[in-house]
């Protein structure tokens, strides 16, 4: 049964797939207007009780069924498209866009998937062992089930591929670094690129003219410095663990902490990996990884939560200062992602007292959650501060369309 509207029939759409170790997120996007025609999530792949959620035409369909593997998950999703719509034939799907976390030094933009690309994603897996293998699985099952549509890989690292060497290089033995690919690759690049270009559009200025800091503050968090549309610094490193304090990740830490815990706490490397990636950040300090819960604790006088927020803000502020120095002149600071878009306390607190740097926030403009691009600095401020909602799916869809030339 076809439930598509005439506009869906006339405009190309892209199916965007973000395949994780135990989940598949997807969205059917019409890039010309940025609409998410359908979206959904397959969860708990490989567990006894799987869950599928499909949202289309304003209704949500849920299925609680075992999903033994990614192939089964995607088959269920395609079944739901047939059953409740929109019909993928009528939607004129011209490409499938796959999010791939690690493109290493191979990819500085989106590419059509072929055997060599698949091989490269596999070869880069040691640098992103939790992400690249399930990303590749998503590509393979996608190709098997949708063989007539071109598949495009969009890399989270691509926007940062040409960071200046001074920013990308770790000061360790050069031969060891080269042999094992130890350098800074960054992550969240799709979001930083999308948001920095949106900013230029919103301000009506060429991106080439702007010196920007983008703060992607979600559960994972990263900052970037973008000069003239080109990324010149970013806070995530060889992996997403470096940089800002995050929901559950420590961000920057003295690497000797790892040796110390290994030698003296009897922790294995895997346990330390788990500690720093999943039991640290604001969760490690406060017990909560969600900022809404963190603020509730702070309001209730919880000292651990207060410290967690202070550590988070202090780190973020240091990065803003550092990136200001890297850029020399600063024109724009933009907040995005879950915390950046919704948390007016974080936005106001992190920039408080920076007036001498030309950075100001207007309390009334900053107030509340922002689902639309919003300038939150006062008129005439030297640095324009904005909130711009990110949309990684749309960014992936647009890049996929560009690659296939539709
Ligand atoms: P990710 O994509 O990294 O999982 P998101 O960008 O969706 O994360 O951000 C999720 C985070 O956003 C949550 O963990 C929470 O801390 C924060 N968040 C979401 N809504 C709000 C809100 N209304 N106020 C403050 N923080 C929020």
XYZ file of C-alpha atoms and ligand atoms in Angstrom:
433
model
C 0.000 0.000 0.000
C 1.333 3.411 -0.901
C 0.759 6.216 1.564
C 3.134 8.692 0.008
C 2.102 12.220 -0.756
C 2.620 13.801 -4.175
C 5.653 15.731 -2.902
C 7.287 12.490 -1.817
C 6.770 11.133 -5.280
C 8.510 14.032 -6.981
C 11.491 14.597 -4.764
C 14.481 12.408 -4.256
C 15.014 11.021 -0.781
C 17.928 9.405 1.004
C 17.790 6.632 3.567
C 20.348 7.470 6.260
C 21.626 4.587 8.368
C 23.657 4.797 11.555
C 24.523 1.262 12.499
C 25.913 0.707 16.005
C 27.032 -2.412 17.814
C 23.552 -3.294 19.077
C 21.363 -0.732 17.334
C 20.424 0.723 13.959
C 19.155 4.305 13.742
C 17.638 5.352 10.455
C 15.944 8.278 8.825
C 14.350 8.782 5.444
C 15.227 12.346 4.496
C 14.163 14.580 1.627
C 17.258 16.760 1.282
C 15.581 19.511 -0.759
C 13.455 20.615 2.196
C 15.329 18.914 5.020
C 12.274 16.922 6.114
C 12.567 13.632 7.972
C 9.823 11.687 6.215
C 10.292 8.686 8.498
C 12.692 7.708 11.219
C 13.255 4.903 13.621
C 15.446 2.812 15.787
C 16.193 -0.889 16.151
C 17.563 -1.653 19.607
C 19.029 -4.577 21.505
C 20.207 -6.422 18.399
C 21.539 -9.833 19.386
C 19.702 -9.900 22.722
C 16.721 -12.073 23.493
C 14.262 -9.161 23.458
C 14.769 -6.663 20.653
C 12.789 -3.474 20.106
C 11.900 -1.600 16.939
C 10.372 1.873 16.721
C 9.252 3.348 13.407
C 7.892 6.882 13.142
C 6.098 7.962 9.967
C 3.123 10.147 9.110
C 3.011 11.313 12.712
C 2.430 7.856 14.129
C 4.791 5.607 16.003
C 4.784 1.858 15.436
C 6.555 -0.331 17.985
C 7.553 -3.977 17.737
C 9.004 -6.043 20.542
C 10.632 -8.905 18.648
C 13.949 -10.678 18.868
C 16.417 -9.161 16.412
C 19.179 -11.736 16.093
C 21.465 -9.637 13.894
C 21.718 -6.434 11.877
C 20.372 -8.093 8.725
C 17.245 -9.187 10.584
C 16.929 -5.666 12.023
C 17.051 -3.989 8.644
C 14.593 -6.532 7.185
C 12.124 -5.593 9.923
C 12.625 -1.916 9.135
C 12.012 -2.462 5.417
C 8.936 -4.495 6.345
C 7.630 -1.550 8.373
C 8.196 0.802 5.445
C 6.030 -1.550 3.361
C 3.413 -1.981 6.040
C 2.928 1.513 7.450
C 4.821 3.552 4.857
C 6.081 5.632 3.364
C 6.500 3.379 0.349
C 10.196 3.355 -0.517
C 9.462 3.011 -4.250
C 7.314 6.127 -4.248
C 9.797 7.929 -2.006
C 12.293 7.778 -4.871
C 15.275 6.739 -2.740
C 18.330 7.754 -4.755
C 20.968 6.801 -2.189
C 21.567 5.161 1.151
C 23.887 7.244 3.337
C 25.859 5.413 6.011
C 27.486 7.113 8.960
C 31.020 5.791 9.454
C 32.931 6.957 12.510
C 36.569 6.520 11.524
C 37.897 7.419 8.091
C 41.491 7.721 9.304
C 43.829 9.487 6.887
C 42.070 7.933 3.881
C 38.845 9.897 3.552
C 38.332 13.646 3.494
C 34.793 13.486 2.155
C 31.891 11.155 1.411
C 32.484 8.281 -1.022
C 30.489 5.776 -3.006
C 30.898 2.411 -1.300
C 32.788 -0.204 -3.266
C 34.927 -3.172 -2.256
C 37.998 -0.966 -1.707
C 36.056 1.397 0.571
C 34.692 -1.521 2.578
C 38.202 -2.865 2.901
C 39.507 0.505 4.093
C 36.758 0.820 6.726
C 37.703 -2.650 7.946
C 41.409 -1.784 8.020
C 40.664 1.314 10.090
C 38.782 -0.728 12.701
C 41.662 -0.863 15.212
C 41.293 2.921 15.535
C 37.546 2.645 16.240
C 36.931 -0.916 17.409
C 33.484 -0.168 18.828
C 32.233 1.736 15.798
C 33.752 0.810 12.447
C 32.842 -2.916 12.556
C 29.113 -2.283 13.166
C 29.184 0.613 10.660
C 30.542 -1.820 8.075
C 27.961 -4.429 9.003
C 25.265 -1.802 8.368
C 26.739 -1.086 4.943
C 26.868 -4.784 4.041
C 23.350 -5.683 5.105
C 22.108 -2.447 3.511
C 23.678 -3.375 0.198
C 22.274 -6.891 0.398
C 18.741 -5.661 1.042
C 18.787 -2.558 -1.158
C 21.061 -3.652 -4.017
C 19.644 -1.289 -6.636
C 20.504 1.929 -4.812
C 24.001 3.403 -4.501
C 25.411 3.348 -0.957
C 27.519 6.237 0.279
C 29.824 6.302 3.300
C 30.004 9.594 5.207
C 32.873 9.793 7.688
C 32.737 11.498 11.065
C 36.414 12.355 10.742
C 36.354 13.776 7.190
C 35.907 17.439 8.144
C 39.067 17.186 10.257
C 41.183 15.260 7.758
C 43.222 18.336 6.901
C 43.796 19.732 10.358
C 47.141 21.526 10.354
C 49.924 19.067 11.242
C 50.670 21.085 14.359
C 47.143 20.362 15.601
C 46.894 16.764 14.398
C 50.241 15.498 15.659
C 50.859 13.980 19.085
C 54.349 14.669 20.408
C 55.424 11.022 20.638
C 58.079 8.998 18.802
C 57.356 9.757 15.162
C 58.002 6.186 13.953
C 55.659 4.646 16.509
C 52.991 7.210 15.667
C 53.307 6.574 11.932
C 53.314 2.793 12.269
C 50.192 2.659 14.423
C 48.231 5.584 13.005
C 48.517 7.529 16.255
C 47.373 11.063 15.440
C 44.346 13.255 16.032
C 41.438 12.456 13.708
C 38.603 14.221 15.519
C 34.952 13.143 15.426
C 31.482 14.723 15.110
C 32.866 16.258 11.914
C 29.569 15.999 10.056
C 27.933 18.111 12.739
C 30.739 20.680 12.995
C 30.758 21.118 9.224
C 26.969 21.358 8.953
C 26.634 23.818 11.827
C 29.514 26.061 10.732
C 27.960 26.343 7.253
C 24.487 26.954 8.677
C 25.952 29.786 10.738
C 27.276 31.491 7.619
C 23.862 31.185 5.957
C 22.030 32.473 9.013
C 24.335 35.457 9.325
C 24.219 36.048 5.570
C 28.002 36.036 5.314
C 30.392 33.889 3.264
C 31.761 31.058 5.402
C 35.211 32.062 4.097
C 34.996 35.302 6.088
C 34.198 33.768 9.469
C 36.381 32.626 12.331
C 34.188 30.283 14.347
C 34.153 28.118 17.437
C 31.550 25.339 17.313
C 30.588 23.604 20.556
C 28.847 20.276 19.917
C 27.621 19.422 23.408
C 25.623 16.209 23.462
C 26.235 13.095 25.475
C 29.506 13.050 23.552
C 30.955 16.548 23.315
C 33.530 18.266 21.140
C 34.696 21.741 20.213
C 36.153 22.892 16.929
C 37.864 25.983 15.587
C 36.848 26.713 12.001
C 38.676 29.365 10.002
C 37.056 30.341 6.730
C 35.038 27.113 6.604
C 38.124 24.956 7.235
C 38.604 23.094 10.515
C 41.904 24.080 12.154
C 41.422 22.479 15.590
C 39.107 20.049 17.301
C 38.994 18.583 20.776
C 38.497 14.894 20.036
C 41.693 13.069 19.206
C 42.688 9.670 17.915
C 39.391 8.589 19.457
C 36.385 10.487 20.860
C 37.826 10.157 24.373
C 40.022 13.258 24.227
C 38.958 16.794 24.979
C 35.879 18.071 26.768
C 34.278 16.472 29.797
C 31.324 14.463 28.449
C 28.302 12.570 29.732
C 30.316 9.447 30.543
C 33.806 10.167 29.118
C 36.629 11.824 31.023
C 37.953 13.889 28.141
C 41.533 15.128 28.671
C 43.417 13.250 31.344
C 47.084 12.719 32.158
C 47.946 9.503 30.254
C 49.946 8.425 33.299
C 46.627 7.869 35.099
C 46.266 4.808 32.882
C 49.679 3.431 33.919
C 48.921 4.182 37.550
C 45.605 2.316 37.525
C 47.107 -0.553 35.575
C 50.079 -0.928 37.930
C 48.512 -0.094 41.256
C 44.766 -0.700 41.077
C 45.020 -4.070 39.356
C 42.768 -2.862 36.557
C 43.089 -4.402 33.098
C 43.366 -2.230 30.003
C 39.772 -3.123 29.119
C 38.600 -2.078 32.573
C 40.398 1.252 32.285
C 38.926 1.720 28.802
C 35.480 1.123 30.284
C 36.206 3.459 33.217
C 37.281 6.380 31.027
C 34.654 5.922 28.315
C 31.596 4.840 30.293
C 32.033 5.547 33.993
C 33.640 8.980 33.898
C 32.603 12.483 32.844
C 29.676 14.028 34.688
C 28.332 10.536 35.376
C 31.539 9.538 37.103
C 31.483 12.635 39.267
C 27.759 12.887 40.001
C 26.127 9.556 39.164
C 24.065 11.205 36.400
C 24.976 11.585 32.736
C 21.940 13.659 31.783
C 22.178 17.405 32.354
C 18.545 17.694 33.407
C 19.165 15.270 36.258
C 22.488 16.974 37.025
C 20.815 20.379 37.425
C 18.169 18.844 39.707
C 20.932 17.486 41.929
C 22.750 20.821 41.933
C 19.523 22.605 42.886
C 19.069 20.125 45.736
C 22.510 21.050 47.065
C 24.408 17.934 45.962
C 28.133 18.719 46.239
C 29.253 16.028 43.776
C 26.883 17.338 41.139
C 28.055 20.927 41.706
C 31.654 19.819 41.277
C 30.761 17.846 38.129
C 29.142 20.909 36.578
C 32.060 23.128 37.599
C 34.608 20.715 36.096
C 32.556 20.484 32.893
C 32.273 24.269 32.567
C 35.914 24.893 33.453
C 37.153 22.509 30.752
C 34.813 23.988 28.163
C 35.919 27.510 29.021
C 39.582 26.539 28.675
C 38.897 25.245 25.171
C 37.042 28.407 24.196
C 40.019 30.468 25.333
C 42.481 28.194 23.579
C 40.553 28.217 20.309
C 40.155 31.961 20.486
C 43.951 32.143 20.621
C 44.330 29.614 17.778
C 41.988 31.663 15.590
C 43.352 35.065 16.595
C 40.199 36.902 15.666
C 36.922 35.324 16.778
C 33.610 36.145 15.077
C 31.198 33.438 16.175
C 30.604 30.905 18.940
C 27.843 28.380 18.270
C 26.231 25.904 20.634
C 24.660 22.739 19.251
C 23.461 19.182 20.154
C 21.390 18.079 23.162
C 23.062 20.184 25.855
C 24.062 23.048 23.569
C 20.554 23.445 22.165
C 18.605 22.950 25.372
C 20.659 23.965 28.365
C 20.551 27.727 28.909
C 22.365 27.385 32.253
C 25.407 25.775 30.609
C 25.416 28.353 27.788
C 25.210 31.336 30.132
C 27.629 29.966 32.735
C 30.393 28.968 30.376
C 30.547 32.397 28.742
C 29.969 34.456 31.903
C 32.699 36.983 32.543
C 34.172 36.820 29.032
C 33.032 40.352 28.127
C 36.666 41.533 27.958
C 37.070 39.082 25.035
C 34.041 40.570 23.294
C 31.890 37.585 24.277
C 28.484 38.358 25.788
C 25.189 36.547 26.235
C 21.829 38.331 26.403
C 19.881 36.660 29.218
C 16.468 37.050 27.585
C 17.652 35.768 24.208
C 19.411 32.831 25.846
C 16.433 31.809 27.943
C 14.994 28.350 27.278
C 15.419 25.541 24.794
C 16.041 26.354 21.146
C 14.646 24.303 18.308
C 15.445 27.036 15.756
C 18.682 28.896 15.061
C 18.867 31.762 17.553
C 21.334 34.569 18.171
C 21.835 34.848 21.943
C 24.418 37.648 22.069
C 23.290 41.260 22.308
C 23.144 43.406 19.167
C 26.510 44.914 18.376
C 28.547 42.365 20.347
C 32.011 41.766 18.901
C 31.440 37.985 18.906
C 28.080 36.661 17.719
C 26.892 33.805 19.935
C 24.302 31.461 18.453
C 22.410 28.281 19.106
C 22.012 26.228 15.924
C 20.321 22.820 16.081
C 22.484 20.214 14.425
C 21.054 17.725 11.938
C 23.563 15.027 11.137
C 21.048 12.948 9.188
C 20.265 15.804 6.846
C 23.971 16.549 6.455
C 24.633 12.897 5.572
C 21.692 12.860 3.146
C 22.935 15.985 1.366
C 26.445 14.610 1.065
C 25.096 11.308 -0.258
C 23.038 13.125 -2.884
C 26.098 15.080 -3.943
C 28.136 11.904 -4.347
C 25.537 10.150 -6.498
C 24.801 13.334 -8.443
C 21.032 13.077 -8.039
P 24.155 12.113 21.619
O 23.737 12.292 20.179
O 25.592 12.412 21.888
O 23.667 10.881 22.286
P 22.429 14.410 22.133
O 23.040 15.456 21.281
O 21.102 13.881 21.766
O 23.439 13.244 22.440
O 22.365 15.002 23.620
C 21.846 14.237 24.666
C 22.064 14.993 25.967
O 21.448 16.276 25.884
C 21.422 14.344 27.170
O 22.268 13.390 27.744
C 21.200 15.517 28.090
O 22.336 15.678 28.930
C 21.106 16.714 27.182
N 19.757 17.283 27.149
C 18.706 16.875 26.417
N 17.632 17.652 26.677
C 18.016 18.559 27.599
C 17.380 19.654 28.270
N 16.100 19.962 28.055
N 18.115 20.354 29.155
C 19.413 20.065 29.384
N 20.063 19.059 28.770
C 19.386 18.325 27.900
